[in-house]
């Protein structure tokens, strides 16, 4: 294979590829229908011209046939008048017109056949154009639906990285953070409330403990002489066990309070 042939093939292949990529189904279908309609117009013009030519041939044939008949009648008239030379001349004219009529009849038959063929072709082309228009509308609708489906699929496939979806995800994270902060604040507020109640409860215990101390101190301050079986001059040997018991009970109470 020569260099020029290879270059030509490469150029043609690239051009065909470009043309194939540039073909839009809707535009190609529209252009195809337009081309068919142009062919239809040309075919109608051809049929019209063929019919006009057929009519002229028919008129010429009829005229030649009429002239032939006229010269036939003139030849007969000349014979009846006894003029054979005139009759011979009339028959010669009749022969010329008869030959012309015969030739025109052959031409007319050919034209009639051509006109019939052109008419059938015209009817067939009109049917094809009508069918092509219907198919064009269907194919255009299918092409539009396919393009819309392709665009929809592209939108769906790009939704994961879409800016709007990313914004929704960011806002969802912020809402989750706000909810977590609100929940933490509620827990802290609840814990603070518990501590307040505990301080109040501990305050009541302290008051009760102070009251008990006051009662104990008041009981230990009574005069020893008022107690039966005691004397003023005797050392307070019996008071020490009582104070020890009170201290022990007081320690027990403190331990119980501390364990609260």
CSV table of C-alpha atoms in Angstrom, one decimal:
chain,number,residue,atom,x,y,z
A,1,UNK,CA,0.0,0.0,0.0
A,2,UNK,CA,1.4,3.4,-1.0
A,3,UNK,CA,1.9,6.3,1.3
A,4,UNK,CA,-0.8,8.4,-0.3
A,5,UNK,CA,-3.3,5.6,0.1
A,6,UNK,CA,-2.5,5.3,3.8
A,7,UNK,CA,-2.8,9.0,4.3
A,8,UNK,CA,-6.1,9.0,2.4
A,9,UNK,CA,-7.5,6.2,4.5
A,10,UNK,CA,-6.4,7.9,7.8
A,11,UNK,CA,-8.0,11.2,6.7
A,12,UNK,CA,-11.2,9.5,5.6
A,13,UNK,CA,-11.4,7.5,8.9
A,14,UNK,CA,-10.9,10.6,11.0
A,15,UNK,CA,-13.5,12.5,8.9
A,16,UNK,CA,-16.0,9.7,9.3
A,17,UNK,CA,-15.4,9.5,13.0
A,18,UNK,CA,-15.9,13.3,13.3
A,19,UNK,CA,-19.1,13.1,11.2
A,20,UNK,CA,-20.4,10.2,13.3
A,21,UNK,CA,-19.8,12.1,16.6
A,22,UNK,CA,-21.4,15.2,15.1
A,23,UNK,CA,-24.5,13.4,14.0
A,24,UNK,CA,-27.6,14.4,16.0
A,25,UNK,CA,-30.5,11.9,15.5
A,26,UNK,CA,-33.1,14.7,15.6
A,27,UNK,CA,-31.3,16.9,13.1
A,28,UNK,CA,-30.4,14.0,10.8
A,29,UNK,CA,-34.0,12.8,10.8
A,30,UNK,CA,-35.2,16.3,10.0
A,31,UNK,CA,-32.7,16.6,7.2
A,32,UNK,CA,-33.6,13.2,5.8
A,33,UNK,CA,-37.3,14.2,5.6
A,34,UNK,CA,-36.4,17.5,4.0
A,35,UNK,CA,-34.3,15.6,1.4
A,36,UNK,CA,-37.2,13.2,0.7
A,37,UNK,CA,-39.6,16.1,0.3
A,38,UNK,CA,-37.2,17.7,-2.2
A,39,UNK,CA,-37.1,14.5,-4.1
A,40,UNK,CA,-40.8,14.4,-4.0
A,41,UNK,CA,-41.0,17.9,-5.5
A,42,UNK,CA,-38.6,16.9,-8.3
A,43,UNK,CA,-40.6,13.8,-9.0
A,44,UNK,CA,-43.8,15.7,-9.1
A,45,UNK,CA,-42.2,18.1,-11.6
A,46,UNK,CA,-41.0,15.1,-13.7
A,47,UNK,CA,-44.5,13.6,-13.6
A,48,UNK,CA,-46.1,16.9,-14.5
A,49,UNK,CA,-43.6,17.3,-17.5
A,50,UNK,CA,-44.3,13.7,-18.6
A,51,UNK,CA,-48.0,14.2,-18.4
A,52,UNK,CA,-47.7,17.4,-20.4
A,53,UNK,CA,-45.6,15.7,-23.0
A,54,UNK,CA,-48.0,12.8,-23.2
A,55,UNK,CA,-50.9,15.2,-23.7
A,56,UNK,CA,-49.0,17.0,-26.6
A,57,UNK,CA,-48.2,13.7,-28.2
A,58,UNK,CA,-51.9,12.7,-27.8
A,59,UNK,CA,-53.0,16.0,-29.4
A,60,UNK,CA,-50.5,15.5,-32.3
A,61,UNK,CA,-51.6,11.9,-32.7
A,62,UNK,CA,-55.2,12.9,-32.8
A,63,UNK,CA,-54.4,15.7,-35.3
A,64,UNK,CA,-52.4,13.4,-37.5
A,65,UNK,CA,-55.2,10.8,-37.4
A,66,UNK,CA,-57.7,13.4,-38.2
A,67,UNK,CA,-55.7,14.7,-41.2
A,68,UNK,CA,-55.3,11.2,-42.4
A,69,UNK,CA,-59.0,10.6,-42.3
A,70,UNK,CA,-59.6,14.0,-44.1
A,71,UNK,CA,-57.3,13.1,-46.9
A,72,UNK,CA,-58.9,9.7,-47.2
A,73,UNK,CA,-62.3,11.5,-47.6
A,74,UNK,CA,-60.8,13.9,-50.2
A,75,UNK,CA,-59.3,11.0,-52.2
A,76,UNK,CA,-62.7,9.4,-52.3
A,77,UNK,CA,-64.2,12.7,-53.3
A,78,UNK,CA,-61.7,13.1,-56.2
A,79,UNK,CA,-62.4,9.6,-57.5
A,80,UNK,CA,-66.1,10.3,-57.5
A,81,UNK,CA,-65.4,13.4,-59.5
A,82,UNK,CA,-63.2,11.4,-61.9
A,83,UNK,CA,-60.0,13.1,-61.0
A,84,UNK,CA,-57.5,10.3,-60.4
A,85,UNK,CA,-54.5,12.5,-60.2
A,86,UNK,CA,-56.1,14.6,-57.4
A,87,UNK,CA,-57.2,11.4,-55.7
A,88,UNK,CA,-53.6,10.0,-55.9
A,89,UNK,CA,-52.3,13.3,-54.3
A,90,UNK,CA,-54.8,13.0,-51.6
A,91,UNK,CA,-53.8,9.5,-50.8
A,92,UNK,CA,-50.1,10.5,-50.7
A,93,UNK,CA,-51.0,13.2,-48.1
A,94,UNK,CA,-53.1,10.6,-46.2
A,95,UNK,CA,-50.1,8.2,-46.2
A,96,UNK,CA,-47.8,10.9,-44.7
A,97,UNK,CA,-50.3,11.7,-41.9
A,98,UNK,CA,-50.9,8.0,-41.3
A,99,UNK,CA,-47.2,7.4,-40.8
A,100,UNK,CA,-46.9,10.4,-38.5
A,101,UNK,CA,-49.9,9.2,-36.5
A,102,UNK,CA,-48.3,5.7,-36.3
A,103,UNK,CA,-45.0,7.2,-35.0
A,104,UNK,CA,-46.9,9.4,-32.6
A,105,UNK,CA,-48.9,6.4,-31.4
A,106,UNK,CA,-45.7,4.5,-30.6
A,107,UNK,CA,-44.3,7.5,-28.8
A,108,UNK,CA,-47.6,8.1,-27.0
A,109,UNK,CA,-47.7,4.5,-25.7
A,110,UNK,CA,-44.1,4.9,-24.4
A,111,UNK,CA,-45.0,8.1,-22.7
A,112,UNK,CA,-48.1,6.6,-21.2
A,113,UNK,CA,-46.0,3.8,-19.7
A,114,UNK,CA,-43.5,6.2,-18.4
A,115,UNK,CA,-46.2,8.4,-16.8
A,116,UNK,CA,-47.8,5.4,-15.2
A,117,UNK,CA,-44.4,4.4,-13.7
A,118,UNK,CA,-43.7,7.9,-12.5
A,119,UNK,CA,-47.2,8.1,-10.9
A,120,UNK,CA,-46.6,4.8,-9.1
A,121,UNK,CA,-43.2,6.1,-7.9
A,122,UNK,CA,-44.8,9.3,-6.8
A,123,UNK,CA,-47.4,7.5,-4.8
A,124,UNK,CA,-44.7,5.2,-3.3
A,125,UNK,CA,-42.5,8.2,-2.4
A,126,UNK,CA,-45.4,10.0,-0.8
A,127,UNK,CA,-46.2,6.9,1.3
A,128,UNK,CA,-42.5,6.6,2.3
A,129,UNK,CA,-42.4,10.3,3.3
A,130,UNK,CA,-45.6,9.9,5.4
A,131,UNK,CA,-44.1,6.8,7.1
A,132,UNK,CA,-40.8,8.6,7.5
A,133,UNK,CA,-42.5,11.6,9.2
A,134,UNK,CA,-44.3,9.2,11.6
A,135,UNK,CA,-41.1,7.3,12.3
A,136,UNK,CA,-39.2,10.6,12.7
A,137,UNK,CA,-41.6,11.8,15.4
A,138,UNK,CA,-41.3,8.5,17.2
A,139,UNK,CA,-37.5,8.5,16.9
A,140,UNK,CA,-37.3,12.1,18.0
A,141,UNK,CA,-39.5,11.3,21.1
A,142,UNK,CA,-37.3,8.3,21.9
A,143,UNK,CA,-34.1,10.3,21.4
A,144,UNK,CA,-35.4,13.1,23.7
A,145,UNK,CA,-36.4,10.5,26.3
A,146,UNK,CA,-33.0,8.9,26.1
A,147,UNK,CA,-31.3,12.3,26.5
A,148,UNK,CA,-33.5,13.1,29.5
A,149,UNK,CA,-32.8,9.8,31.0
A,150,UNK,CA,-29.1,10.2,30.4
A,151,UNK,CA,-29.1,13.7,32.1
A,152,UNK,CA,-31.1,12.3,35.0
A,153,UNK,CA,-28.7,9.5,35.5
A,154,UNK,CA,-25.8,12.0,35.4
A,155,UNK,CA,-27.5,14.1,38.0
A,156,UNK,CA,-28.2,11.1,40.2
A,157,UNK,CA,-24.6,9.8,39.8
A,158,UNK,CA,-23.2,13.3,40.7
A,159,UNK,CA,-25.5,13.8,43.7
A,160,UNK,CA,-22.9,12.2,46.1
A,161,UNK,CA,-20.3,14.9,45.4
A,162,UNK,CA,-22.8,17.6,44.8
A,163,UNK,CA,-22.2,20.9,46.7
A,164,UNK,CA,-25.8,20.9,48.0
A,165,UNK,CA,-25.5,17.4,49.4
A,166,UNK,CA,-22.2,18.3,51.0
A,167,UNK,CA,-23.9,21.3,52.6
A,168,UNK,CA,-26.6,19.0,53.9
A,169,UNK,CA,-24.0,16.7,55.4
A,170,UNK,CA,-22.2,19.6,57.1
A,171,UNK,CA,-25.4,21.0,58.5
A,172,UNK,CA,-26.3,17.5,59.8
A,173,UNK,CA,-22.9,17.4,61.6
A,174,UNK,CA,-23.6,20.8,63.1
A,175,UNK,CA,-27.0,19.7,64.3
A,176,UNK,CA,-25.5,16.6,65.9
A,177,UNK,CA,-23.0,18.8,67.7
A,178,UNK,CA,-25.6,21.2,68.9
A,179,UNK,CA,-27.7,18.3,70.2
A,180,UNK,CA,-24.7,16.8,72.0
A,181,UNK,CA,-23.9,20.2,73.6
A,182,UNK,CA,-27.5,20.6,74.6
A,183,UNK,CA,-27.5,17.2,76.2
A,184,UNK,CA,-24.3,17.8,78.0
A,185,UNK,CA,-25.6,21.1,79.3
A,186,UNK,CA,-28.7,19.4,80.6
A,187,UNK,CA,-26.7,16.8,82.3
A,188,UNK,CA,-24.5,19.4,83.9
A,189,UNK,CA,-27.6,21.4,85.0
A,190,UNK,CA,-29.0,18.2,86.5
A,191,UNK,CA,-25.7,17.4,88.3
A,192,UNK,CA,-25.6,21.0,89.8
A,193,UNK,CA,-29.2,20.6,91.0
A,194,UNK,CA,-28.3,17.3,92.7
A,195,UNK,CA,-25.4,19.0,94.4
A,196,UNK,CA,-27.6,21.8,95.6
A,197,UNK,CA,-30.1,19.4,97.1
A,198,UNK,CA,-27.3,17.4,98.7
A,199,UNK,CA,-25.9,20.6,100.3
A,200,UNK,CA,-29.4,21.4,101.6
A,201,UNK,CA,-29.8,17.9,103.0
A,202,UNK,CA,-26.3,18.1,104.6
A,203,UNK,CA,-27.3,21.4,106.1
A,204,UNK,CA,-30.3,19.8,107.8
A,205,UNK,CA,-28.1,17.1,109.2
A,206,UNK,CA,-25.7,19.6,110.5
A,207,UNK,CA,-28.5,21.5,112.2
A,208,UNK,CA,-29.8,18.3,113.7
A,209,UNK,CA,-26.3,17.4,114.9
A,210,UNK,CA,-25.9,20.8,116.5
A,211,UNK,CA,-29.3,20.4,118.2
A,212,UNK,CA,-28.3,17.1,119.6
A,213,UNK,CA,-25.0,18.6,120.8
A,214,UNK,CA,-26.9,21.3,122.6
A,215,UNK,CA,-29.2,18.8,124.2
A,216,UNK,CA,-26.2,16.7,125.3
A,217,UNK,CA,-24.4,19.8,126.7
A,218,UNK,CA,-27.5,20.8,128.6
A,219,UNK,CA,-27.9,17.4,130.1
A,220,UNK,CA,-24.2,17.3,131.2
A,221,UNK,CA,-24.5,20.7,132.9
A,222,UNK,CA,-27.0,19.6,135.6
A,223,UNK,CA,-25.7,19.9,139.2
A,224,UNK,CA,-24.2,16.7,140.4
A,225,UNK,CA,-25.9,17.1,143.8
A,226,UNK,CA,-29.3,16.7,142.2
A,227,UNK,CA,-28.4,13.3,141.0
A,228,UNK,CA,-29.3,10.6,143.6
A,229,UNK,CA,-26.4,8.8,145.4
A,230,UNK,CA,-23.9,11.6,144.9
A,231,UNK,CA,-22.1,14.0,147.3
A,232,UNK,CA,-20.4,17.3,146.7
A,233,UNK,CA,-17.2,16.4,148.4
A,234,UNK,CA,-16.8,13.2,146.4
A,235,UNK,CA,-14.7,13.3,143.2
A,236,UNK,CA,-16.7,12.9,139.9
A,237,UNK,CA,-15.6,9.4,139.3
A,238,UNK,CA,-19.1,8.3,138.1
A,239,UNK,CA,-19.3,11.2,135.5
A,240,UNK,CA,-16.4,10.0,133.5
A,241,UNK,CA,-18.1,6.8,132.3
A,242,UNK,CA,-21.2,8.8,131.3
A,243,UNK,CA,-19.1,11.3,129.2
A,244,UNK,CA,-17.2,8.4,127.6
A,245,UNK,CA,-20.5,6.8,126.5
A,246,UNK,CA,-21.8,10.1,125.1
A,247,UNK,CA,-18.6,10.6,123.2
A,248,UNK,CA,-18.8,7.1,121.8
A,249,UNK,CA,-22.4,7.7,120.7
A,250,UNK,CA,-21.4,11.0,119.2
A,251,UNK,CA,-18.6,9.3,117.2
A,252,UNK,CA,-21.0,6.8,116.0
A,253,UNK,CA,-23.4,9.5,114.8
A,254,UNK,CA,-20.5,11.3,113.0
A,255,UNK,CA,-19.5,8.1,111.3
A,256,UNK,CA,-23.2,7.6,110.2
A,257,UNK,CA,-23.3,11.2,108.9
A,258,UNK,CA,-20.0,10.8,107.1
A,259,UNK,CA,-21.3,7.7,105.4
A,260,UNK,CA,-24.3,9.6,104.0
